[in-house]
mmCIF file of C-alpha atoms and ligand atoms in Angstrom:
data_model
loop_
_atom_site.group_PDB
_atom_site.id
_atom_site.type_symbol
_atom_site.label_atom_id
_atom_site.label_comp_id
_atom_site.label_asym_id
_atom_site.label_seq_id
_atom_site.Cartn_x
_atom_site.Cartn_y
_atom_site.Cartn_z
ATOM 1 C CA UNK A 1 124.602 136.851 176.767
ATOM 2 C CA UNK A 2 123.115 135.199 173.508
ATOM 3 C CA UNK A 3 119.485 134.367 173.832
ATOM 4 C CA UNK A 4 118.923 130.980 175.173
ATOM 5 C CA UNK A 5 117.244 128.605 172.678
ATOM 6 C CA UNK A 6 114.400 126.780 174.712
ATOM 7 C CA UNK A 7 112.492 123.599 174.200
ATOM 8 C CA UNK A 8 109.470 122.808 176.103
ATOM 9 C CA UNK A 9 108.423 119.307 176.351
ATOM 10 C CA UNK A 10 105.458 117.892 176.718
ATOM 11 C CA UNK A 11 104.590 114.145 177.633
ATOM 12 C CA UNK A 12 100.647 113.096 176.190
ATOM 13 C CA UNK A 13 99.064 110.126 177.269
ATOM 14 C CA UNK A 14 95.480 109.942 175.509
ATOM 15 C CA UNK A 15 95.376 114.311 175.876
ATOM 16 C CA UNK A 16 92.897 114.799 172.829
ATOM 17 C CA UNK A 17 90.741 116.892 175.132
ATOM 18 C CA UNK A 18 93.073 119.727 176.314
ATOM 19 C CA UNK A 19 95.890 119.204 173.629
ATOM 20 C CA UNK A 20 94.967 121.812 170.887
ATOM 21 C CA UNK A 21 94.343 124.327 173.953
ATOM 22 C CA UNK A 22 97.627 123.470 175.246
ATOM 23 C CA UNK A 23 99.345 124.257 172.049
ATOM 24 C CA UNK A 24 97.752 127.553 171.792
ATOM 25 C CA UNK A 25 98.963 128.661 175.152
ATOM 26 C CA UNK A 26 102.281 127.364 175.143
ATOM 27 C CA UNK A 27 102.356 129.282 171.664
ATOM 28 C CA UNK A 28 101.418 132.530 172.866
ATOM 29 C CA UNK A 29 103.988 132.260 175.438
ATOM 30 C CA UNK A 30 107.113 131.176 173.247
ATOM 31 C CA UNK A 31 105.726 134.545 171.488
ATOM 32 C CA UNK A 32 106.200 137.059 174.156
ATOM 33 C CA UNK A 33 109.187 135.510 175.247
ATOM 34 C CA UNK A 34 110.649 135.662 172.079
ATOM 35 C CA UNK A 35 109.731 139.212 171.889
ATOM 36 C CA UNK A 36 110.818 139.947 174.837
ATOM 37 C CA UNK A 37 113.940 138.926 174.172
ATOM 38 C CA UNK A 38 114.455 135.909 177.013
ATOM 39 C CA UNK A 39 114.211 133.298 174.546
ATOM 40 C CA UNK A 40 116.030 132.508 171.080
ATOM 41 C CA UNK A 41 113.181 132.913 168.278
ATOM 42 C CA UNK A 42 114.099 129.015 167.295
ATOM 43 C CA UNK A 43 112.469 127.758 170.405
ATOM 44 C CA UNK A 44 109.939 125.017 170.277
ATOM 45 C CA UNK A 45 107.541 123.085 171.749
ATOM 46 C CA UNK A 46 107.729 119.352 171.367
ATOM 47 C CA UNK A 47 105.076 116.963 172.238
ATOM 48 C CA UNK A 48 105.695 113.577 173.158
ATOM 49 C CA UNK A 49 102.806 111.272 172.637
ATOM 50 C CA UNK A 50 103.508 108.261 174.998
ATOM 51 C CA UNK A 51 102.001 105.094 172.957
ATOM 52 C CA UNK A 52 98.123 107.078 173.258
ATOM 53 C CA UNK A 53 94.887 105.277 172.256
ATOM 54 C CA UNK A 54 93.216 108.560 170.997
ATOM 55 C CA UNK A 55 93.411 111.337 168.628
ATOM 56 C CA UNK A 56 96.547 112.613 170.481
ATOM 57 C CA UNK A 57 99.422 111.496 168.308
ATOM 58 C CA UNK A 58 97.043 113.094 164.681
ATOM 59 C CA UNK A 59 96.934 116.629 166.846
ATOM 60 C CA UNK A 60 100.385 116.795 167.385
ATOM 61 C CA UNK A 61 101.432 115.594 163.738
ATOM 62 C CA UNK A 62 99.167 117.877 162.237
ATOM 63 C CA UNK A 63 99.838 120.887 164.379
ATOM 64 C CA UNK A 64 103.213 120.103 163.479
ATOM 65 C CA UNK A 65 102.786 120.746 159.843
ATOM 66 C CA UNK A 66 101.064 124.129 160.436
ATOM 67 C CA UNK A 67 103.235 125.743 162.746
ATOM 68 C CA UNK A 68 107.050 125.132 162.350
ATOM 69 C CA UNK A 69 107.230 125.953 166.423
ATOM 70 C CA UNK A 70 105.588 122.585 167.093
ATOM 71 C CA UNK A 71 107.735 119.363 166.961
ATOM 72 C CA UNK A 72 106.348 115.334 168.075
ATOM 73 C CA UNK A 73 108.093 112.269 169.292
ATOM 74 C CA UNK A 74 105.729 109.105 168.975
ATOM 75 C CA UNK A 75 106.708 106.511 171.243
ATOM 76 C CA UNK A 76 106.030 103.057 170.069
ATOM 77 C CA UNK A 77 104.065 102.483 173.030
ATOM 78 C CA UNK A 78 102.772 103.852 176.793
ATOM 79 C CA UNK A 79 106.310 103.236 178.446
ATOM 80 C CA UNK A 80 104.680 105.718 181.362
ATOM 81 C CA UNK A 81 105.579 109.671 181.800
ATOM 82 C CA UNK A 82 108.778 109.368 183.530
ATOM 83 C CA UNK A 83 110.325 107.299 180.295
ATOM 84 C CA UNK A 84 108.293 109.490 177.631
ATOM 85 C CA UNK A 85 109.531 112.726 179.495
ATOM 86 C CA UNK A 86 112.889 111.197 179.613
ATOM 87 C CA UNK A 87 112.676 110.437 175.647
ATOM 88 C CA UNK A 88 111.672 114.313 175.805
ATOM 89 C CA UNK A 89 114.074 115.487 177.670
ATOM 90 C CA UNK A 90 116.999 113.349 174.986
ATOM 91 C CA UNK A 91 115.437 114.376 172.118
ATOM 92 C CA UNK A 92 115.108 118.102 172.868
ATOM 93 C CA UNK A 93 118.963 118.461 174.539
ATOM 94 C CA UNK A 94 120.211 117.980 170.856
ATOM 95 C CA UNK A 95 118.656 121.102 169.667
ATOM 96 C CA UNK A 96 118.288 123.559 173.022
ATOM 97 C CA UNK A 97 120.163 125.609 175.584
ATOM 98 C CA UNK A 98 117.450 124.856 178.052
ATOM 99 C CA UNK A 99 114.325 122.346 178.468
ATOM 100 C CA UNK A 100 111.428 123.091 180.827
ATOM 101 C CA UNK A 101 109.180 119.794 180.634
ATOM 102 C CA UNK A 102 105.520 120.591 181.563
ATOM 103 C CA UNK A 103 101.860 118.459 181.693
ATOM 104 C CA UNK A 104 99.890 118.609 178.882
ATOM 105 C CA UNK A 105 96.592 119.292 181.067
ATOM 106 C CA UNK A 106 98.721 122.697 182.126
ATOM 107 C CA UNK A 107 97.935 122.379 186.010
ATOM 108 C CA UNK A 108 100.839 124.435 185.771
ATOM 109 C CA UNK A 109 100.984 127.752 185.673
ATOM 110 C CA UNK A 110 102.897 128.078 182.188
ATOM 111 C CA UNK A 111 103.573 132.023 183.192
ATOM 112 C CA UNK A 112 106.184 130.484 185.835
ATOM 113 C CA UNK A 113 108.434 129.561 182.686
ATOM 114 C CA UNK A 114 109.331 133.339 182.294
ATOM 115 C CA UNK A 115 110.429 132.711 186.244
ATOM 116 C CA UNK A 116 112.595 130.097 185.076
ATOM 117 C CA UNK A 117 114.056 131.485 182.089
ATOM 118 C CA UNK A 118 115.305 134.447 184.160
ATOM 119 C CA UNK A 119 116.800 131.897 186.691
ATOM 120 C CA UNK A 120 118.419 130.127 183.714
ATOM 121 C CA UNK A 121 120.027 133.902 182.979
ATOM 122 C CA UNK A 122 121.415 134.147 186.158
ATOM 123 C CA UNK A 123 123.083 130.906 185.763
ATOM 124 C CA UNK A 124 120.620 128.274 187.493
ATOM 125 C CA UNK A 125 121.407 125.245 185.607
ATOM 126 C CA UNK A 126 118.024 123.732 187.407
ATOM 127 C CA UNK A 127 114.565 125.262 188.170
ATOM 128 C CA UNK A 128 112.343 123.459 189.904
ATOM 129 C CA UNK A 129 108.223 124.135 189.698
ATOM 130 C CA UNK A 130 107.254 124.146 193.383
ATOM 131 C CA UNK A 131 103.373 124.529 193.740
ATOM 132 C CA UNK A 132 102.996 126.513 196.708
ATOM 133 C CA UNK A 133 99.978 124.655 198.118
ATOM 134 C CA UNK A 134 97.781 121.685 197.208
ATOM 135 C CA UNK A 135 94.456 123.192 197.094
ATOM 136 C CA UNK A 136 93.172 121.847 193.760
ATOM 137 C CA UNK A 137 93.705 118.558 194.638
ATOM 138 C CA UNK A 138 91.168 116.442 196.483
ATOM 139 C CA UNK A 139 91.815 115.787 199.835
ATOM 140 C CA UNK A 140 92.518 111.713 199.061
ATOM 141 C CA UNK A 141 95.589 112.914 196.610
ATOM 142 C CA UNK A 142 96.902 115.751 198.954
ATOM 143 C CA UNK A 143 97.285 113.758 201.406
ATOM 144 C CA UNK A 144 98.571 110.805 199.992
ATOM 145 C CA UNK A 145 100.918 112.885 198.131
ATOM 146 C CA UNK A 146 101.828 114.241 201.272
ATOM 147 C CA UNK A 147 102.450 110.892 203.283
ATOM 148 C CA UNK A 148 104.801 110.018 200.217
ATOM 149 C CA UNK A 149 107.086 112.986 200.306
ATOM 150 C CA UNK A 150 107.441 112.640 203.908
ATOM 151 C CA UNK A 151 107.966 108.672 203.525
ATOM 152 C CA UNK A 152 110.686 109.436 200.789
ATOM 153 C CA UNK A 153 112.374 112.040 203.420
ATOM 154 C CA UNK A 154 112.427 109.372 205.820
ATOM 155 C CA UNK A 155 113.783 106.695 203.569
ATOM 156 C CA UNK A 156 116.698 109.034 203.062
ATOM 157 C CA UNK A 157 115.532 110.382 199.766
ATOM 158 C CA UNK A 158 116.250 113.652 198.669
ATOM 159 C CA UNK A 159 113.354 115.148 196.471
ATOM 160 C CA UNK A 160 112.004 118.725 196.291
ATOM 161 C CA UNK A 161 108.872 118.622 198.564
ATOM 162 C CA UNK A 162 105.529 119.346 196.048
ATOM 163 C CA UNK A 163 107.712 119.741 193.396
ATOM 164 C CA UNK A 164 106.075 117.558 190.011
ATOM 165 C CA UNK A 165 107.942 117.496 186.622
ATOM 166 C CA UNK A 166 107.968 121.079 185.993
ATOM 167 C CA UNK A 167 111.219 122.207 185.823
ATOM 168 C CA UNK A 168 113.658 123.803 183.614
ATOM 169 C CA UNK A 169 117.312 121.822 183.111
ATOM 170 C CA UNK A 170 119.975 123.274 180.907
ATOM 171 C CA UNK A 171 121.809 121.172 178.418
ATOM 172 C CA UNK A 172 124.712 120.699 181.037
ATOM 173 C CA UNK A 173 122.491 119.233 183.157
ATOM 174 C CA UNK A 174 120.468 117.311 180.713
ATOM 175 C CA UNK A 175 123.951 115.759 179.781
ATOM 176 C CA UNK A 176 124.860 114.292 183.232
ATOM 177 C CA UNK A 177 120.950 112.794 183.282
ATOM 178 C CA UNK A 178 122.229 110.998 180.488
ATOM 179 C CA UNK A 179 124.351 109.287 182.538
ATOM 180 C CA UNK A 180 122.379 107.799 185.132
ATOM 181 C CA UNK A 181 121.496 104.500 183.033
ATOM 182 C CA UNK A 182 119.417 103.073 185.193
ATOM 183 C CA UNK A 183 115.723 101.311 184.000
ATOM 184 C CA UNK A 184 113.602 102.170 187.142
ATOM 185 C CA UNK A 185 113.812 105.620 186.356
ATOM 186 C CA UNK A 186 112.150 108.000 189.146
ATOM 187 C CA UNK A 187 113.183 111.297 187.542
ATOM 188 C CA UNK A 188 112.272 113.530 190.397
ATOM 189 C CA UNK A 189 115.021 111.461 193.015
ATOM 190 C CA UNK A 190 117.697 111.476 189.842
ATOM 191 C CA UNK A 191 117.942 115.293 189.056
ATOM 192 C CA UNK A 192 119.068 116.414 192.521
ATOM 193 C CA UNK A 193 121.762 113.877 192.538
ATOM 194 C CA UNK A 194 123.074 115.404 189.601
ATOM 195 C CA UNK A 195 124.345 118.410 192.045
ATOM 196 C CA UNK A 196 124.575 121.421 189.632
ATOM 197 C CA UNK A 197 123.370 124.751 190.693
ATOM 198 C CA UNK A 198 119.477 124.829 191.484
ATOM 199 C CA UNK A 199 116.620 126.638 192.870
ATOM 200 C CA UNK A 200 112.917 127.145 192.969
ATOM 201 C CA UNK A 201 109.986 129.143 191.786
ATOM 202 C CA UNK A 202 106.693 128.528 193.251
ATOM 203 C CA UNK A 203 103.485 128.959 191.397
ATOM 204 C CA UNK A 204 99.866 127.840 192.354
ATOM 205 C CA UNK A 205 98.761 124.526 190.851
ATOM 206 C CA UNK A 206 95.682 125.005 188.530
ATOM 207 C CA UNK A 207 92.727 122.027 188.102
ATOM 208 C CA UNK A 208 93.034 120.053 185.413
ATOM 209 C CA UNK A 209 91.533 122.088 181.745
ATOM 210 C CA UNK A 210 89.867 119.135 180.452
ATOM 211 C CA UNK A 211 89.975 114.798 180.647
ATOM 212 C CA UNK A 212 91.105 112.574 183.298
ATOM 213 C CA UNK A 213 94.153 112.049 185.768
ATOM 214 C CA UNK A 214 96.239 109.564 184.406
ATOM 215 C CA UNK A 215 97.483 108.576 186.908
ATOM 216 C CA UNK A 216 94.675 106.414 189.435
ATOM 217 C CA UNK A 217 95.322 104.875 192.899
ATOM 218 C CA UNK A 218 97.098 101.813 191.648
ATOM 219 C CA UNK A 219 99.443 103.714 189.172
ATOM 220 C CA UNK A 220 100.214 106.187 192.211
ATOM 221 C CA UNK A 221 101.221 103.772 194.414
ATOM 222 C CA UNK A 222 103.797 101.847 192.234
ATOM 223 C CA UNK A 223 105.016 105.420 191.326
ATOM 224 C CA UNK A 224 105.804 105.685 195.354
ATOM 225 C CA UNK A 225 106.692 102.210 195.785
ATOM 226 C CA UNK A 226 109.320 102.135 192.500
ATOM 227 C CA UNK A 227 110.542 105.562 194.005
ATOM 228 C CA UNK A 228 111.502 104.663 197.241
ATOM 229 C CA UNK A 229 113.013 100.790 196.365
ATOM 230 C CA UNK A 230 114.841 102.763 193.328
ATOM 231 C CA UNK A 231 116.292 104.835 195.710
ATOM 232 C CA UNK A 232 116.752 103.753 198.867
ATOM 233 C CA UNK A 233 117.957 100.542 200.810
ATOM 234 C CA UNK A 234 116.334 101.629 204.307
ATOM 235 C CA UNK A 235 113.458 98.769 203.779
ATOM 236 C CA UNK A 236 116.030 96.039 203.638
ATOM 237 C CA UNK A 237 117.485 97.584 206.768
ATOM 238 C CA UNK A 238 113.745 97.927 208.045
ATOM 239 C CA UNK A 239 113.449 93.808 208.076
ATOM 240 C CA UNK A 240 116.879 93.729 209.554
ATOM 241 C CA UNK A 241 116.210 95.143 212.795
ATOM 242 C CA UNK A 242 112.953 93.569 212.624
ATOM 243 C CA UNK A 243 114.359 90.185 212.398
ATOM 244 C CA UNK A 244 116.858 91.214 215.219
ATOM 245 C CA UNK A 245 113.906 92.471 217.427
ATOM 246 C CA UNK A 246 112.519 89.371 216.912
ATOM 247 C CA UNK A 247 115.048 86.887 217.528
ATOM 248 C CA UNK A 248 115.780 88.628 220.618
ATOM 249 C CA UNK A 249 112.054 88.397 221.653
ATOM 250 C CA UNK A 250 112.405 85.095 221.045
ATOM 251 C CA UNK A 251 115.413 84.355 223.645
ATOM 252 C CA UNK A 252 113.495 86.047 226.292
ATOM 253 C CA UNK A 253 110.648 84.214 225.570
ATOM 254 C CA UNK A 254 113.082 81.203 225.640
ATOM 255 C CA UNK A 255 114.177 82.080 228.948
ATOM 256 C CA UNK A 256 110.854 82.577 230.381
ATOM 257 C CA UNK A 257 109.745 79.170 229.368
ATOM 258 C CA UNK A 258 112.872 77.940 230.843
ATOM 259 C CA UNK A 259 111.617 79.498 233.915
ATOM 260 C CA UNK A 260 108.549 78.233 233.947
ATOM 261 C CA UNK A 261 109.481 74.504 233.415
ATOM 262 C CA UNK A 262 111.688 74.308 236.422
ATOM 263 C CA UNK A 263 110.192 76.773 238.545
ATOM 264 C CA UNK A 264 106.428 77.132 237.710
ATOM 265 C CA UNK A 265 103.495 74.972 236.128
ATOM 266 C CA UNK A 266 104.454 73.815 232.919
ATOM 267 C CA UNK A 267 101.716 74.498 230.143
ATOM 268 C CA UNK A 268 100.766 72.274 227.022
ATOM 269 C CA UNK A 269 102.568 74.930 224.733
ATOM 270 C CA UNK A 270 100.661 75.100 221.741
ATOM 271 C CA UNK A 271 99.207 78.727 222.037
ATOM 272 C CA UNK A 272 102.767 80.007 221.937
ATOM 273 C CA UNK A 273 103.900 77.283 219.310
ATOM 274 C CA UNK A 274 101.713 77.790 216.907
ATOM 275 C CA UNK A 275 101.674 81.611 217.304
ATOM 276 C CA UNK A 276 105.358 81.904 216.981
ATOM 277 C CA UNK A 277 104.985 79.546 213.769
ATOM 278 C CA UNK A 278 103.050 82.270 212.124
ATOM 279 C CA UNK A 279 104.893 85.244 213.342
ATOM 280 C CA UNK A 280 107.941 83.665 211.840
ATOM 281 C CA UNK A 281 106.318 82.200 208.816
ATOM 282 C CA UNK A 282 105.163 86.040 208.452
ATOM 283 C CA UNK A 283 108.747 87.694 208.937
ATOM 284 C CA UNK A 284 110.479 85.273 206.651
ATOM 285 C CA UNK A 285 108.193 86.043 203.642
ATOM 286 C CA UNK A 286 107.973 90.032 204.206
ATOM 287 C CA UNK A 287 111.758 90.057 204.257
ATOM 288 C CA UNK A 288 111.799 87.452 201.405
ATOM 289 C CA UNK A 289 109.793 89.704 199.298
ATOM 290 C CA UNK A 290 111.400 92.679 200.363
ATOM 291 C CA UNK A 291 114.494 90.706 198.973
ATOM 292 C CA UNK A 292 113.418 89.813 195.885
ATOM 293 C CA UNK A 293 112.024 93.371 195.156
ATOM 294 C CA UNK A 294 115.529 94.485 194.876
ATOM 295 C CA UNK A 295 116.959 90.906 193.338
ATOM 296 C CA UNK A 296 113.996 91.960 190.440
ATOM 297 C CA UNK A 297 115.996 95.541 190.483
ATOM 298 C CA UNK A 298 118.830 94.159 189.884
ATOM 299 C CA UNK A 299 118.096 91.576 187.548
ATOM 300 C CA UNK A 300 116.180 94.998 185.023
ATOM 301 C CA UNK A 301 119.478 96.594 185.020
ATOM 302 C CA UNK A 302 121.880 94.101 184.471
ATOM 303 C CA UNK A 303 119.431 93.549 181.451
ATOM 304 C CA UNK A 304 119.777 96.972 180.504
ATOM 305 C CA UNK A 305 117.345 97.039 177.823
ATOM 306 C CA UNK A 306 116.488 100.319 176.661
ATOM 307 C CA UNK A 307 113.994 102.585 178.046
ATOM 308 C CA UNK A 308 111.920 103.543 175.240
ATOM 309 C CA UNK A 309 111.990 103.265 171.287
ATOM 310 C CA UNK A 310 110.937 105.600 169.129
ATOM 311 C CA UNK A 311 108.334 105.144 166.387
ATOM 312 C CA UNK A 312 108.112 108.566 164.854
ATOM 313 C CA UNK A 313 110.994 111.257 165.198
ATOM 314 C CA UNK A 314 109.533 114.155 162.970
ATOM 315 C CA UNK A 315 112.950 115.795 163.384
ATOM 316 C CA UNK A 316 114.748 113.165 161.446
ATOM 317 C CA UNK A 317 112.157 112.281 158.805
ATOM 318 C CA UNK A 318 110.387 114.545 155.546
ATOM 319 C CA UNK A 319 107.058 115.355 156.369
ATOM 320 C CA UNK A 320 105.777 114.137 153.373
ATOM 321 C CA UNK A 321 106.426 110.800 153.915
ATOM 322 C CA UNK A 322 104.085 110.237 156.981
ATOM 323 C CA UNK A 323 101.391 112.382 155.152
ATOM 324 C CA UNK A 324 99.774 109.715 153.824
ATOM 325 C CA UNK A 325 99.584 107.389 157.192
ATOM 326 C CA UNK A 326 96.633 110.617 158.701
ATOM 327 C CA UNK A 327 93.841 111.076 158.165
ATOM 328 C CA UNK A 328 92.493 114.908 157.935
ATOM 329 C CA UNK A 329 89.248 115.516 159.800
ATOM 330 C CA UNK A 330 90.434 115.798 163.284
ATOM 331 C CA UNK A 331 91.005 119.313 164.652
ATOM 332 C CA UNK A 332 91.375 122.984 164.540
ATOM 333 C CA UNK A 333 94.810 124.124 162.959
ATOM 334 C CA UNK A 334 93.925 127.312 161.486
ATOM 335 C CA UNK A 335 93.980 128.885 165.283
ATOM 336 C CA UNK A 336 97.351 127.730 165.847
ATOM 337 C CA UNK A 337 98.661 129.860 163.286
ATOM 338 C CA UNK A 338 99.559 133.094 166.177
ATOM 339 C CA UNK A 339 102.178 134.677 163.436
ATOM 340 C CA UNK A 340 104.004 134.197 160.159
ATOM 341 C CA UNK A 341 104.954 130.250 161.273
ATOM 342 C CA UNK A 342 103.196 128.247 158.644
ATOM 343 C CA UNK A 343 105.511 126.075 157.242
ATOM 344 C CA UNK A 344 107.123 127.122 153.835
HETATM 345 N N1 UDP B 401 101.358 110.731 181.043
HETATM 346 C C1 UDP B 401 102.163 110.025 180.156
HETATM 347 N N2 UDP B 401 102.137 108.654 180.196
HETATM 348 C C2 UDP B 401 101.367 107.951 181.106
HETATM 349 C C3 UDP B 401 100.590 108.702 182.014
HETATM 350 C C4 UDP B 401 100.610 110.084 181.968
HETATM 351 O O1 UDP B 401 102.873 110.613 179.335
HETATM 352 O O2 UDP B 401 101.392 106.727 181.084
HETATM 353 C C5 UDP B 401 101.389 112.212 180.997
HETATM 354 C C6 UDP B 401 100.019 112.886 180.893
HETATM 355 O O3 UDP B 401 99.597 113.000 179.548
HETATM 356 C C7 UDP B 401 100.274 114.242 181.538
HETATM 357 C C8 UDP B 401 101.345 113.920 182.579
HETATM 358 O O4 UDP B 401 101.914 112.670 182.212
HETATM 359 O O5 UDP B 401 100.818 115.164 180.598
HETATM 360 C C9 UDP B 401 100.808 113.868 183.980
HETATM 361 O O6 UDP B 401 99.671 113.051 184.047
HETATM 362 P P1 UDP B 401 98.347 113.493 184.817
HETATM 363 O O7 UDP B 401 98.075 114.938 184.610
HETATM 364 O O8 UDP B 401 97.262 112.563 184.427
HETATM 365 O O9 UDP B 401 98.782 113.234 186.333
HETATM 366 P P2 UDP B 401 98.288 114.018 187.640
HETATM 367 O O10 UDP B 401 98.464 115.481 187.361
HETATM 368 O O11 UDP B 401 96.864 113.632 187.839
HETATM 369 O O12 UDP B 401 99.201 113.508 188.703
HETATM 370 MG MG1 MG B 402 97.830 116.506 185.820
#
């Protein structure tokens, strides 16, 4: 079997901390596996800087002038890592066999890609990254990220459990992913849908090398909430029986008062009145929102405006003409320079 060619990509949002670090690493390894012999000596590493307010998009530019390995994709804004990984994930399938996509902090163990590349050998067409516990996260985000997997499962959702965005997908697969046009993209539900042959590696999840989590409380949560009304129509079911619970509450309640008025003391009424008011009043609006949730789903993808745009695509353009637009006093190139990959 030829030598696979691979592409790793990498979505950056505001990563001028742990990028150049990053780079180094992931270089090292395309090395060995290229001598090694897994990989085709072609393979890159392309960085995807989703619409960042730092240094990020200069680092990758520049590193991509120094070492011929290292490719970027700047987004014209943050369209969020699911879309930049997606824009990746596009971008790369037009020049690679296979694409593992990976976190610029590297909270993943990057040694796992040799893992995957052998699965890829034997015909895998996906890896997935499964982190064998969730030690190195606090104990707020393990078990919130716990409660969501299990919430998805229950929804009728099928994701790999404390599996992230590492993975490796070959081209085959990376076509069909294509296909799913959808805007709420929740890329982790999407890939097992595609069906192809797939399996796991797990690997222990590492602390973040340097800067923050992108992703706080509030971006977490509309991560879960998009997954599971992308996904699944079990919540609209949800207010369904809830409305049928209640309107047969109500008919025995109904029938008690009945009761009551011909065969007991008949009360002035208002408790229950104005109680059942509210609990109705409430009802109507959670399933009216629930409603409109998916009405506002509906009404993105019959828009079906596309996902991201790209600004930059330094595999389509001369170097020399985006030159000018950087500035040169940001970073440490010289180190990325492992072998004989300057650029001619
Ligand atoms: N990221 C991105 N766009 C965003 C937010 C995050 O491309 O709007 C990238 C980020 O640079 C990182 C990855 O997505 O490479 C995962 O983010 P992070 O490590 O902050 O998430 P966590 O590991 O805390 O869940
Ligand atoms: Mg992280």
């Amino acid at each position: 079997m030829n030598t696979p060619l691979l592409t790793v990509v990498v979505p950056c949002y505001n990563e001028e901390e742990v990028l150049q670090e990053t780079m180094k690493q992931l270089l090292m390894l395309l090395e060995t596996l290229v001598n090694e012999d897994l990989i085709h000596e072609d393979s890159k590493l392309l960085f995807v800087d989703d619409g960042s307010k730092d240094k990020t998009w200069s680092i990758i530019f520049k590193a991509s002038i120094y070492h011929e390995k290292i490719k970027g994709l700047k987004l014209s804004r943050n369209v969020g890592h699911q879309n930049a990984l997606l824009a990746g994930l596009s971008t790369a399938k037009r020049f690679a066999d296979c694409v593992v996509s990976i976190d610029a902090d590297l909270q993943d163990d990057i040694y796992v890609i040799r893992d995957f590349i052998e699965k890829f050998h034997e015909g895998y067409d996906v890896v997935y990254g499964v982190r064998d516990n969730r030690e190195s996260d606090t104990l707020f985000k393990r078990s919130t990220a716990q409660a969501f997997y299990k919430l998805m499962r229950k929804m009728g959702v099928d994701i790999v459990y404390n599996h992230a965005d590492f993975r490796l997908m070959s081209r085959r697969a990376l076509d069909e992913l294509e296909r799913f046009n959808e805007v709420n993209i929740f890329l982790r539900g999407i890939i097992p849908l595609i069906g192809f042959k797939s399996t796991s590696v797990l690997y222990k999840r590492k602390e973040r090398m340097a800067g923050e989590s992108k992703y706080p409380l509030r971006k977490m949560l509309s991560f879960a909430f998009d997954g599971i009304t992308s996904f699944s129509t079990k919540p609209i079911r949800f207010v369904l029986l809830l409305g049928s619970l209640s309107f047969f509450a109500s008919v025995c309640f109904g029938l008690y008062f009945l009761f009551l008025k011909y065969f007991g003391t008949t009360v002035s009424g208002w408790t229950s009145l104005i109680t059942s008011i509210w609990l109705i009043g409430g009802l109507q609006l959670i399933a009216i929102g629930l409603v409109g949730e998916y009405i506002g789903k509906i009404y993105k993808e019959t828009k079906g405006r596309p996902k991201y745009s790209i600004d930059i695509d330094l595999l389509n353009l001369p170097l020399s003409n985006h030159l000018l637009s950087i500035g040169d006093d940001e970073g440490d190139f010289a180190s990325l320079n492992l072998a004989n990959h300057r650029i001619k």
